[in-house]
Coordinates of C-alpha atoms in Angstrom, one line a residue:
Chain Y
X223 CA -23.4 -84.8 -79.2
X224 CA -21.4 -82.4 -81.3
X225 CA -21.9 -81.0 -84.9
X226 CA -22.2 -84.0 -87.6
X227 CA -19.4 -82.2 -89.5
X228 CA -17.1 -82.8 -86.3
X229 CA -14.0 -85.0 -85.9
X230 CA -16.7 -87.6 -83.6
X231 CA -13.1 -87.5 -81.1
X232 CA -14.4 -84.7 -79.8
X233 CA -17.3 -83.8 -77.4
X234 CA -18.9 -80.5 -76.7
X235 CA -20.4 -80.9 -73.6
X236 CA -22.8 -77.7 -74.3
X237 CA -23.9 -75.9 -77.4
X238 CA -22.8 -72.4 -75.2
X239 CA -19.2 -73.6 -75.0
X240 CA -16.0 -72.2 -76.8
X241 CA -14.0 -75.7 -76.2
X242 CA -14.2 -79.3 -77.2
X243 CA -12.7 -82.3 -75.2
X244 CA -11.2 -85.3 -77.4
X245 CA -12.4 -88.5 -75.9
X246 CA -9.7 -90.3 -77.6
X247 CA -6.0 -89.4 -78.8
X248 CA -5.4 -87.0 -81.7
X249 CA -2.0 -86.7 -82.9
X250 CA -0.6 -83.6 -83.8
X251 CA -0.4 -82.2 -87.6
X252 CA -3.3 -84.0 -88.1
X253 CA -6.6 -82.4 -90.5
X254 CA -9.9 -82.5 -88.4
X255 CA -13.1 -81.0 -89.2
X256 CA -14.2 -78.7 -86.7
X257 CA -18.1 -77.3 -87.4
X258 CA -17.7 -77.8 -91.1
X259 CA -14.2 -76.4 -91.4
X260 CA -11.2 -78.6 -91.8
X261 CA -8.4 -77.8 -89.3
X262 CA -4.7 -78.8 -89.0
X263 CA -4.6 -79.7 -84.9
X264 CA -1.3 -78.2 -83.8
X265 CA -0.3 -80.1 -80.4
X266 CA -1.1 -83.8 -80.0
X267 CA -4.1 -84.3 -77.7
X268 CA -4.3 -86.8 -75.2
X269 CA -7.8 -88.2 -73.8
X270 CA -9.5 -85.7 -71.7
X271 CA -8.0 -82.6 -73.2
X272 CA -9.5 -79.5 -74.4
X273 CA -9.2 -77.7 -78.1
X274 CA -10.6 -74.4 -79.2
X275 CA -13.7 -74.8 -80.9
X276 CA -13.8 -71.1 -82.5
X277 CA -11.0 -68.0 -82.2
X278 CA -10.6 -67.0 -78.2
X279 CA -9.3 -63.4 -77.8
X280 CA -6.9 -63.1 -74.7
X281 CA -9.4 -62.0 -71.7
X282 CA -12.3 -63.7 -73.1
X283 CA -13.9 -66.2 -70.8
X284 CA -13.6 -69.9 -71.7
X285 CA -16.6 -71.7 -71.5
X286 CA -17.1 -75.9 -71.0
X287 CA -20.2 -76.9 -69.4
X288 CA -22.1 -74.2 -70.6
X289 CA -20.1 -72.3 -67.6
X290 CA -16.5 -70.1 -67.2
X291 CA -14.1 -72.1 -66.4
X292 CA -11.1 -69.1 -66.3
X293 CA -9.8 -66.6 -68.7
X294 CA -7.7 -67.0 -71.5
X295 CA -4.1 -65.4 -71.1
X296 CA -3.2 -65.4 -75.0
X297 CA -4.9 -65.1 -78.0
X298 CA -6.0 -68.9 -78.8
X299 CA -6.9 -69.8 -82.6
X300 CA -9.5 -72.7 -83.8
X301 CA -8.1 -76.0 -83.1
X302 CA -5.2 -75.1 -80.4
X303 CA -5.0 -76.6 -77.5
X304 CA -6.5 -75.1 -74.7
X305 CA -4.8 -75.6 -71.1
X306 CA -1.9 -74.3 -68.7
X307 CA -0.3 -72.0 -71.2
X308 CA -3.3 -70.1 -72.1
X309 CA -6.3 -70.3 -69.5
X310 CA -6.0 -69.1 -66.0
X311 CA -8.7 -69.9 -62.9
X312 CA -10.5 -66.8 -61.9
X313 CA -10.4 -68.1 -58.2
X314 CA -7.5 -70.4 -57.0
X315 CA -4.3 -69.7 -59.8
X316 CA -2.6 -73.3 -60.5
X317 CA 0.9 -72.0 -60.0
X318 CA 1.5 -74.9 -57.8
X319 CA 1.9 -77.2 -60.4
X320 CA 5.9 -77.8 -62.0
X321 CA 4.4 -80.3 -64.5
X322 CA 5.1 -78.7 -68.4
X323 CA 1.8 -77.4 -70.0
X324 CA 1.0 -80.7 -72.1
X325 CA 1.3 -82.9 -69.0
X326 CA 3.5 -84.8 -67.8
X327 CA 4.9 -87.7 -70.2
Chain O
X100 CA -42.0 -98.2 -66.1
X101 CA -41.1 -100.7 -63.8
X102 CA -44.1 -100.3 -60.8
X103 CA -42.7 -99.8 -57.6
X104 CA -43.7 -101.2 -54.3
X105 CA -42.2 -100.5 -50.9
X106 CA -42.4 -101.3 -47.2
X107 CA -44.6 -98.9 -45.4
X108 CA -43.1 -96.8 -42.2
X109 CA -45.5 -95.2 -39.3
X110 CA -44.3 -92.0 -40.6
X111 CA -45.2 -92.6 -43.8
X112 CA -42.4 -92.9 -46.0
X113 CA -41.9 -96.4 -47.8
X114 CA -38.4 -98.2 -47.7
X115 CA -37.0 -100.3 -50.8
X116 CA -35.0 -103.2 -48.6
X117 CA -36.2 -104.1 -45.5
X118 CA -32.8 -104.8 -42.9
X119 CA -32.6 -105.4 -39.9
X120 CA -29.5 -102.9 -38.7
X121 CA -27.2 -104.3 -35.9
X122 CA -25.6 -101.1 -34.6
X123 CA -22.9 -100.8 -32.1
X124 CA -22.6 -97.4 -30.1
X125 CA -18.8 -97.4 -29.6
X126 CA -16.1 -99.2 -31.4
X127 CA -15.4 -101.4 -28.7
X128 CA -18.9 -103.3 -29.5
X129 CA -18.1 -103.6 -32.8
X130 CA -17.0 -107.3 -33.1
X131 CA -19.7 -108.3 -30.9
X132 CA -21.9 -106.7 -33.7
X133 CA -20.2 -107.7 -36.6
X134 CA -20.9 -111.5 -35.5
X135 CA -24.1 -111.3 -34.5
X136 CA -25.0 -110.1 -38.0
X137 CA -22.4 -112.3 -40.1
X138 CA -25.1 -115.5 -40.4
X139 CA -27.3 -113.2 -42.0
X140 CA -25.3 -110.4 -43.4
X141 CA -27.5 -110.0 -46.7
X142 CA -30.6 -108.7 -44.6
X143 CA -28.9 -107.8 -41.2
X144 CA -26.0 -104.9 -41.8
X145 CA -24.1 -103.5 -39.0
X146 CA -23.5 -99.6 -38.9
X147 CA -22.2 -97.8 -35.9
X148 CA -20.5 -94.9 -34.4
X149 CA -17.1 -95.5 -32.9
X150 CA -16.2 -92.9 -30.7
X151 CA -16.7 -93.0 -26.7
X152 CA -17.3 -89.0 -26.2
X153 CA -20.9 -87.6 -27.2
X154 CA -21.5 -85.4 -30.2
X155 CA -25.2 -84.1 -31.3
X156 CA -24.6 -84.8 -34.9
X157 CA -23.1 -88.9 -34.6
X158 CA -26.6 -88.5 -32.1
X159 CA -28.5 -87.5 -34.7
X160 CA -27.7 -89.3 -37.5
X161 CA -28.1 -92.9 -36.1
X162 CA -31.1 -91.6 -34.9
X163 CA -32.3 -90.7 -38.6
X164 CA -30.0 -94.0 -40.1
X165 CA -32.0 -96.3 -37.6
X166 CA -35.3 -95.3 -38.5
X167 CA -34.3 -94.9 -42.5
X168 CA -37.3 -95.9 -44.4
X169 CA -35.3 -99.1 -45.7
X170 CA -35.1 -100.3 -42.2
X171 CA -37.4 -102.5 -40.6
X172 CA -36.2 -103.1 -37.0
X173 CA -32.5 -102.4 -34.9
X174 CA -30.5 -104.2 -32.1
X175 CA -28.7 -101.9 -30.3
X176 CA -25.4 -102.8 -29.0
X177 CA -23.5 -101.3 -26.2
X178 CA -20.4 -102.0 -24.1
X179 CA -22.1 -100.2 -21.4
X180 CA -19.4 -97.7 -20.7
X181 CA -20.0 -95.3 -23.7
X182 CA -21.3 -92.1 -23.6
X183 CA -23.4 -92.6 -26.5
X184 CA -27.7 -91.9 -25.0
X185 CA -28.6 -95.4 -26.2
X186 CA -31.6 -95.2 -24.0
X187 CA -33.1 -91.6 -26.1
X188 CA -31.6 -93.6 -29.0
X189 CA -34.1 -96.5 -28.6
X190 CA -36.9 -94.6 -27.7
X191 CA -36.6 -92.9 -30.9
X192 CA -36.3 -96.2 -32.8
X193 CA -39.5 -97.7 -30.4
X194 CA -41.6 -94.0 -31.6
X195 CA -41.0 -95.6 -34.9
X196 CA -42.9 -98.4 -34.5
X197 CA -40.0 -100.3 -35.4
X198 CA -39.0 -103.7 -32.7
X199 CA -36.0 -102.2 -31.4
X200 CA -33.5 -104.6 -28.6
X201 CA -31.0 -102.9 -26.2
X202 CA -28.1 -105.7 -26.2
X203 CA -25.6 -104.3 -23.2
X204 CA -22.1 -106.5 -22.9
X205 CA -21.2 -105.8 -19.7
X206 CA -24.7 -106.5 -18.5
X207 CA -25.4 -109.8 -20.6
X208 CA -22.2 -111.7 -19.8
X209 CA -19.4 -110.8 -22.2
X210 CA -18.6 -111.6 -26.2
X211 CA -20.2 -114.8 -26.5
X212 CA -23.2 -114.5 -24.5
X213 CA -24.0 -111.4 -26.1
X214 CA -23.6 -112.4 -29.7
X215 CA -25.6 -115.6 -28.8
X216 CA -28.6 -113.2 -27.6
X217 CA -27.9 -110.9 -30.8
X218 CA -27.9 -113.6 -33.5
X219 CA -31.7 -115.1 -32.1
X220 CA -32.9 -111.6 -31.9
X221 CA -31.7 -111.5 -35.3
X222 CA -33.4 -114.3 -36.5
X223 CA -36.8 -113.8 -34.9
X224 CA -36.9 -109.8 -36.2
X225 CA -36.0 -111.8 -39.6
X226 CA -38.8 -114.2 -39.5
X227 CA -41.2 -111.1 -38.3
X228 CA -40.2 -108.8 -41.5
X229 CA -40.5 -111.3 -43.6
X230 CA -44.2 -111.3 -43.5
X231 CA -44.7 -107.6 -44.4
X232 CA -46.1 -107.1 -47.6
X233 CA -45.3 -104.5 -49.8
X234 CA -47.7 -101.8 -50.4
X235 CA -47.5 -99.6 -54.4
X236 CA -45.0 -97.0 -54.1
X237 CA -44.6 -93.9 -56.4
X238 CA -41.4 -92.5 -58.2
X239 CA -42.2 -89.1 -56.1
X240 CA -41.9 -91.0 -52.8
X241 CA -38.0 -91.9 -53.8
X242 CA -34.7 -89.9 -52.7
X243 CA -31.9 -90.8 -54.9
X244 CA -28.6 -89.0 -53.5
X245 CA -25.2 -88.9 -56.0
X246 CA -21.0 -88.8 -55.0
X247 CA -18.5 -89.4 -56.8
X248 CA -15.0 -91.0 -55.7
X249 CA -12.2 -92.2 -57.1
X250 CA -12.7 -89.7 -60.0
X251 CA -10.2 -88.9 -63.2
X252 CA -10.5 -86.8 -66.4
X253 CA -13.4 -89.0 -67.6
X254 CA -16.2 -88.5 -65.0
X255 CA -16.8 -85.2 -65.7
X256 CA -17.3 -86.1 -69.4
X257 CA -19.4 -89.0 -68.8
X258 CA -21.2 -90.6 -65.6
X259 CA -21.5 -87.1 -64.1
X260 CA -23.5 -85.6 -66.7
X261 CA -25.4 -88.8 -67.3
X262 CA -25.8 -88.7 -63.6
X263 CA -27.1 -85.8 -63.9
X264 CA -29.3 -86.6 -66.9
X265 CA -30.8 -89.6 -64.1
X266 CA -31.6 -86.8 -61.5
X267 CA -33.2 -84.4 -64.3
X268 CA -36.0 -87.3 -65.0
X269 CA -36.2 -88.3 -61.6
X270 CA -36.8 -84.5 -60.3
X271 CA -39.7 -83.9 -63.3
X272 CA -41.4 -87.1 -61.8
X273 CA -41.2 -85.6 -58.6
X274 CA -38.4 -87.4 -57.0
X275 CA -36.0 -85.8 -54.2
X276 CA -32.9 -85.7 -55.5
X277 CA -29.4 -84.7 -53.4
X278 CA -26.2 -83.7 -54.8
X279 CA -23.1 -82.6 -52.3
X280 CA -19.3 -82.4 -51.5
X281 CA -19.4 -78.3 -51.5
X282 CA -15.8 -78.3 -51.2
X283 CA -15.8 -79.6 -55.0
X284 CA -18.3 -77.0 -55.7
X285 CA -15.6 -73.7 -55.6
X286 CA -16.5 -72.2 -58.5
X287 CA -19.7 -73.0 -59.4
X288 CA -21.6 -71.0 -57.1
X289 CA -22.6 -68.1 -59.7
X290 CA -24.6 -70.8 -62.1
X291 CA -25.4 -72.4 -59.2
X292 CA -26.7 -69.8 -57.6
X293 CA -28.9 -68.8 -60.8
X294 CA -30.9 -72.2 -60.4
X295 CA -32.2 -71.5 -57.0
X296 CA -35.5 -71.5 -56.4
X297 CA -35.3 -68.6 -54.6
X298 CA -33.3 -65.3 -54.3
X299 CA -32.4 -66.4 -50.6
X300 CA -32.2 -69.6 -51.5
X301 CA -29.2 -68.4 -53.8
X302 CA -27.6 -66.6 -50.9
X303 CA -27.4 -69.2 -49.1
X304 CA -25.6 -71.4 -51.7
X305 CA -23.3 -69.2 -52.4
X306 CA -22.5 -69.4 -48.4
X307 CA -22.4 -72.9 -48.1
X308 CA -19.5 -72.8 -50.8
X309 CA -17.9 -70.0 -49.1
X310 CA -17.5 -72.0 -46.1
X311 CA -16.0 -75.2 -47.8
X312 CA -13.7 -72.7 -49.5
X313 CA -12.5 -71.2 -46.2
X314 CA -12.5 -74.7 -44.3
X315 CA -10.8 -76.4 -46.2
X316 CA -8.4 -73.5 -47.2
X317 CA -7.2 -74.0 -42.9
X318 CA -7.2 -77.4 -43.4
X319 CA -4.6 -76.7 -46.6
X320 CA -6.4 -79.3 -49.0
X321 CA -4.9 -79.4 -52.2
X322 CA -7.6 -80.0 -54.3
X323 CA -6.4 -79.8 -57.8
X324 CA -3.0 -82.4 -57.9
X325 CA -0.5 -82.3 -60.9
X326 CA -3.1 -85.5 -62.2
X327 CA -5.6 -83.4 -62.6
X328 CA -4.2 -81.3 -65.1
X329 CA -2.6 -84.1 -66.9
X330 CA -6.0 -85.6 -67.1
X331 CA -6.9 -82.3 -69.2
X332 CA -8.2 -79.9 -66.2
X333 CA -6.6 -76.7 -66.2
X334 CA -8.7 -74.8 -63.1
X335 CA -10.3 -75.8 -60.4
X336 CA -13.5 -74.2 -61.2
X337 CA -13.1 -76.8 -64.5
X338 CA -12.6 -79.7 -61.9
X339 CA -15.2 -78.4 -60.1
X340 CA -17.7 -78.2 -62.8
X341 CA -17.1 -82.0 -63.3
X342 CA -18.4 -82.7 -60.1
X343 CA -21.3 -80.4 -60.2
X344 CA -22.8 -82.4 -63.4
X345 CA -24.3 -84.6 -61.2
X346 CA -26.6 -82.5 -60.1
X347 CA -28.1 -82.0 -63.8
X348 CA -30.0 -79.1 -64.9
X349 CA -33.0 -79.3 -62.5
X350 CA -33.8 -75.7 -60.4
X351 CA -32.5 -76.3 -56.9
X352 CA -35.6 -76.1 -54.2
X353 CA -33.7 -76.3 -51.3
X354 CA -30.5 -76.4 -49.1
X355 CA -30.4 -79.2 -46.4
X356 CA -27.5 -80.8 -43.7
X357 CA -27.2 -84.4 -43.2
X358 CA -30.0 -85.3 -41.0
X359 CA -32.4 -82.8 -42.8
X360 CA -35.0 -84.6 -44.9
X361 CA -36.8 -82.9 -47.9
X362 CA -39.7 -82.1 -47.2
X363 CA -41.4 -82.5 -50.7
X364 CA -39.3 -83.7 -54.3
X365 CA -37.1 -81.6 -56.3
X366 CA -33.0 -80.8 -56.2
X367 CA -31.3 -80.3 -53.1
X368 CA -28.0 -79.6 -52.5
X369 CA -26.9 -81.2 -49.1
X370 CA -24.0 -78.9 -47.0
X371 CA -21.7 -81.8 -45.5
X372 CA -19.0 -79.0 -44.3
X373 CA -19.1 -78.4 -40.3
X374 CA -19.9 -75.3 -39.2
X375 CA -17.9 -73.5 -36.6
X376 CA -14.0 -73.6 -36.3
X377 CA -12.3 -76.3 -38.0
X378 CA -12.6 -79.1 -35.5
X379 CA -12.4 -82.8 -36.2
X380 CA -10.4 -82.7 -39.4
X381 CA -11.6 -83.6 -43.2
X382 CA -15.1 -83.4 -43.6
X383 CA -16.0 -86.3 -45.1
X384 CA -12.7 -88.5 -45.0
X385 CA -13.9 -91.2 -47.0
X386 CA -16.9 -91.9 -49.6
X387 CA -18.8 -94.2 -47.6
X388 CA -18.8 -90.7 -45.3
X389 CA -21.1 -89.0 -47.9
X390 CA -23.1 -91.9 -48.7
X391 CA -24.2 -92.1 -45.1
X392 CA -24.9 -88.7 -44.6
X393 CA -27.3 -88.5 -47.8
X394 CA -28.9 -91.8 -46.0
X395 CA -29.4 -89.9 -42.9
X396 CA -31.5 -87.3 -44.8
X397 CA -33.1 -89.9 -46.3
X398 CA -32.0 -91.6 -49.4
X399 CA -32.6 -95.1 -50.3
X400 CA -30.4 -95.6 -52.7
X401 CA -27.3 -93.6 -54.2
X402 CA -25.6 -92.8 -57.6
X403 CA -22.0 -93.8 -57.3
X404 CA -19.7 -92.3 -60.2
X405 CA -16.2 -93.4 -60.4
X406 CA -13.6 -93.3 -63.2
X407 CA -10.4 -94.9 -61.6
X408 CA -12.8 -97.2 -60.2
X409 CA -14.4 -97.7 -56.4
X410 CA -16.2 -100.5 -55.6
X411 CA -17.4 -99.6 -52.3
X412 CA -21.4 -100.5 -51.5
X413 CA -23.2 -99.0 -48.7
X414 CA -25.1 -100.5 -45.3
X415 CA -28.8 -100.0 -45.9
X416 CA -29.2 -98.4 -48.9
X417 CA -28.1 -99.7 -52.2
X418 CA -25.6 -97.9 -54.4
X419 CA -25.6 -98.0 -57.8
X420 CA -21.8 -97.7 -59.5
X421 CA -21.6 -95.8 -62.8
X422 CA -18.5 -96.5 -64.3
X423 CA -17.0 -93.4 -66.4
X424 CA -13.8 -94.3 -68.1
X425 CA -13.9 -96.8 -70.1
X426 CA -10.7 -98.5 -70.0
X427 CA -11.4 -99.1 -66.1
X428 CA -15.2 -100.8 -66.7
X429 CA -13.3 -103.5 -69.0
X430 CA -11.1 -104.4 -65.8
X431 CA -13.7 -103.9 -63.5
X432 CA -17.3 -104.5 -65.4
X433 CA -18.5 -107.1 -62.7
X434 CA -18.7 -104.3 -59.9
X435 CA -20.1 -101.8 -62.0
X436 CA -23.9 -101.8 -62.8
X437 CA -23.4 -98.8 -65.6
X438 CA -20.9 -98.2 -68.6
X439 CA -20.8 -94.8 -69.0
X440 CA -17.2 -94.9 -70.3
X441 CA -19.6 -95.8 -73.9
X442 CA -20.3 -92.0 -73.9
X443 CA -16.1 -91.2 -74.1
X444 CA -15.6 -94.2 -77.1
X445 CA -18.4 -92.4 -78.4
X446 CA -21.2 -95.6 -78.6
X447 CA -23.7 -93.8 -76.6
X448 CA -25.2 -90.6 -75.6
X449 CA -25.5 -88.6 -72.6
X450 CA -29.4 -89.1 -72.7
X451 CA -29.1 -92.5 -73.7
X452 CA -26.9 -93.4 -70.6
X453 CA -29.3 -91.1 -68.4
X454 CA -32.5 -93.2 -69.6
X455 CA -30.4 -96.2 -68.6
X456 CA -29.3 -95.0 -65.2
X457 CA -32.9 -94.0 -64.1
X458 CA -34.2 -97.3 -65.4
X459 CA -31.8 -98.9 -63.4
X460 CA -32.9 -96.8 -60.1
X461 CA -36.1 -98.1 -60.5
X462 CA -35.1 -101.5 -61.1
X463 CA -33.2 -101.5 -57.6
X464 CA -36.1 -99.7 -55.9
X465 CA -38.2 -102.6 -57.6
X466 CA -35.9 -105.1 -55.9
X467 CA -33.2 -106.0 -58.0
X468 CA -30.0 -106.2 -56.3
X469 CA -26.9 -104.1 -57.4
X470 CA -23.5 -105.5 -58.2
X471 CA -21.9 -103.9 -54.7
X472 CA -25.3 -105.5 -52.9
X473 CA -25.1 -108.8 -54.8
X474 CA -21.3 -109.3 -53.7
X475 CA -22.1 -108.4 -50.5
X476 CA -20.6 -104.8 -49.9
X477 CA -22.2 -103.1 -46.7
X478 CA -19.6 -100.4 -46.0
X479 CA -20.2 -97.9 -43.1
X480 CA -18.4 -95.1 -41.7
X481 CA -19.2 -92.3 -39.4
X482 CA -17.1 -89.6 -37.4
X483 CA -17.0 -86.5 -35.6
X484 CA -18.6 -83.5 -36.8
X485 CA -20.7 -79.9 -35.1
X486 CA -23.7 -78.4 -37.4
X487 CA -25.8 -75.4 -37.0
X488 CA -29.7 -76.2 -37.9
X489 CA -30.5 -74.8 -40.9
X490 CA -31.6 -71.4 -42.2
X491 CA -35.6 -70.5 -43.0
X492 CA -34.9 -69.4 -46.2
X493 CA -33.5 -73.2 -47.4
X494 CA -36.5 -75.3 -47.8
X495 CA -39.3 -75.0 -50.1
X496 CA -42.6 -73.4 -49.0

């Protein structure tokens, strides 16, 4: 599924989208390629989890699926993580939740 | 491509099993139904409504479920009390040209007597089915529906999207296809929306979603837990997204309720959300709820994608279970018929797992048993719920 010169941990699910998902654990620090480019992956990433395939500007629309799935609410760099602390839902906000922004250990 | 062949209805269509349905009209006949069908519970499955007031749509849809194409002929059974019409009930089964037997308990002399009566009926609509051939049957003749249940982080990566690889081949060789729970479909209305056949088509999407949003907004469903987002989902429209691969990339030709039938192949999107005030509580308030409904309009089989791992079957119409996480198919492989979880460890593709699932649809419209209908799972539920027909503008020309 994604680029040959991509860590294969991680899946784009459409060539349109802006995020990759790690099917399996990546640790943080560690160097993965990301579309040719090496990266150093700043938070650890647990199965199922989403990382920043290119530079998202704060507003932009993040895309998985080939579809917007919210807005990002900070500036978000190649190889960040992607989740609570920086992507909101444009419909229901998930302010409910008390669990930290990396989960829940 | 495996060649099909299926039993031929008076209406037309061509069923993939051929059952004899024991069905009880009020949960008080239930036991009496369960034993008449228990010697033969491979080919005889019991289904049933279990409430004692009327309601059109519980009316309807045993109406639809008894003459479902994979069903060769029903015994009715009543205590005799209900309110249930079992009387317009068989005559619809009897218009059918199916053999149809009106079992009453309070007429036929209680428990025994009637399960006695049941289990020869049984036996002799057995030995009459068992001598209808099977005439050839086309991929375009199938409906295939698709759920999920029991979902986690991985189905969204994996058996949906194969899923809805599956539905993409079966749609181009002119399959009906039906996708549903609109209430996990908040969000996607826009690109939803953009694959409707029609402009008006497209409005009315975009309503049916409106009205899961608002119904289940009274009914104050959570739908996104603190799980969800430790699975990796930040937003519901993201969790809802997950759901909606199932219905692959196909254009959507129509809108239909449970009951409706397509009236030609393609993608349908089937509204399972009452209309009307909020009435009888959660729409669908278990799997087997949706798997029903799609069986009502029709299916004869259905897609079943689960991550934390169901193993539910289905009365009727055989389901096939597409396991998505991997970690769960190495506990639970001998209830699932795909491995989808292969697609997260990274040994297979999306299209490769979609070829697989579509082969394995028409294996099991061939004949071959699935792992739910090998060990024997026939579950069944159906409850309360109001429906408006549909609107002119949601089927194809």
């Amino acid at each position: 599924m994604s680029d040959p010169a991509t860590d294969d941990r991680l899946l784009l699910l459409s060539p349109a989208d802006n995020v990759l998902v790690a099917r399996a654990p990546i640790a943080a620090g560690e160097r993965i390629w990301l579309d040719g480019r090496q990266l150093t992956v700043g938070a650890a990433l647990s199965m199922g989890h989403k990382l920043a395939r290119r530079a998202i500007a704060a507003g932009d629309s993040v895309v998985k699926y080939g579809a917007v799935i919210g807005t990002a609410t900070a500036d978000i760099a190649p190889g960040a993580h992607v989740h609570l602390h920086n992507l909101r839902s444009n419909y229901t906000a998930t302010y409910a939740l008390d669990a930290p922004a990396g989960g829940t250990p | 491509m495996t060649a099909l062949s299926g039993y031929l209805r008076a209406d037309g269509r061509k069923g993939i099993r051929n059952r004899v349905a024991v069905a009880y009209l009020v949960e008080c006949a239930h036991h009496v139904a369960r034993e008449i069908a228990w010697p033969h519970r491979d080919e005889a499955h019991v289904i049933g409504f279990p409430g004692c007031y009327p309601n059109s749509y519980a009316q309807t849809m045993m109406e639809r479920l008894c003459t479902h194409p994979n069903v060769g002929a029903v015994l009715l059974v009543s205590l005799g009390c209900e309110s249930f019409n079992r009387h317009k009930l068989a005559e619809v089964i009897a218009a059918s040209g199916r053999p149809v037997e009106v079992l009453v308990i309070q007429r036929a002399g209680g428990t025994a007597a009637t399960i006695a009566q049941g289990q020869a009926w049984v036996e002799h609509a057995l030995a009459q089915l068992a001598g209808q051939a099977r005439v050839p049957m086309e991929v375009s003749e199938l409906v295939v529906g698709t759920v999920c249940g029991g979902s986690d982080g991985t189905s969204g990566l994996s058996g949906n999207p194969a899923a809805g690889r599956a539905f993409d081949k079966l749609v181009a060789a002119g399959a009906a296809c039906i996708f549903e729970e609109t209430g996990e479909l908040i969000g996607c209305e826009d690109i939803m929306a953009e694959r409707a056949a029609t402009p008006e088509l497209a409005g009315e999407l975009r309503a049916a979603v409106e009205k899961a949003a608002r119904y289940y907004a009274t009914l104050g469903y959570g739908s996104f837990a603190a799980g969800n987002a430790d699975g990796g989902l930040t937003t519901i429209e993201e969790k809802s997204l997950g759901a909606y691969a199932k219905s692959g990339r196909s254009r959507i030709s129509g809108l239909i309720k449970p009951g409706d039938i397509p009236p030609k192949g393609g993608l349908y999107l089937m509204d399972v959300v009452p209309d009307g005030e909020v009435r009888f509580g959660f729409p669908n308030i278990s799997d087997n709820a949706e798997i029903v409904e799609m069986m009502a309009s029709g299916a004869h089989l259905t897609l079943f994608v689960t991550g934390r791992g169901s193993v539910v079957g289905s009365a009727l119409a055989p389901v096939i279970k597409i396991a998505a996480n991997p970690e769960m198919y190495a506990r639970l492989s001998a209830d699932m018929d795909i491995n989808a979880g292969r697609i997260i460890t990274g040994e297979g593709t999306l299209d490769a797992v979609g070829d697989e699932i579509f082969d394995r649809v028409l294996a099991t419209a061939a004949g071959q048993p699935t792992c739910s209908e090998a060990m024997g799972h026939a579950e069944f539920i159906l409850t309360y719920k109001t429906f408006e027909p549909i609107g002119p503008a949601c089927l194809p020309a």
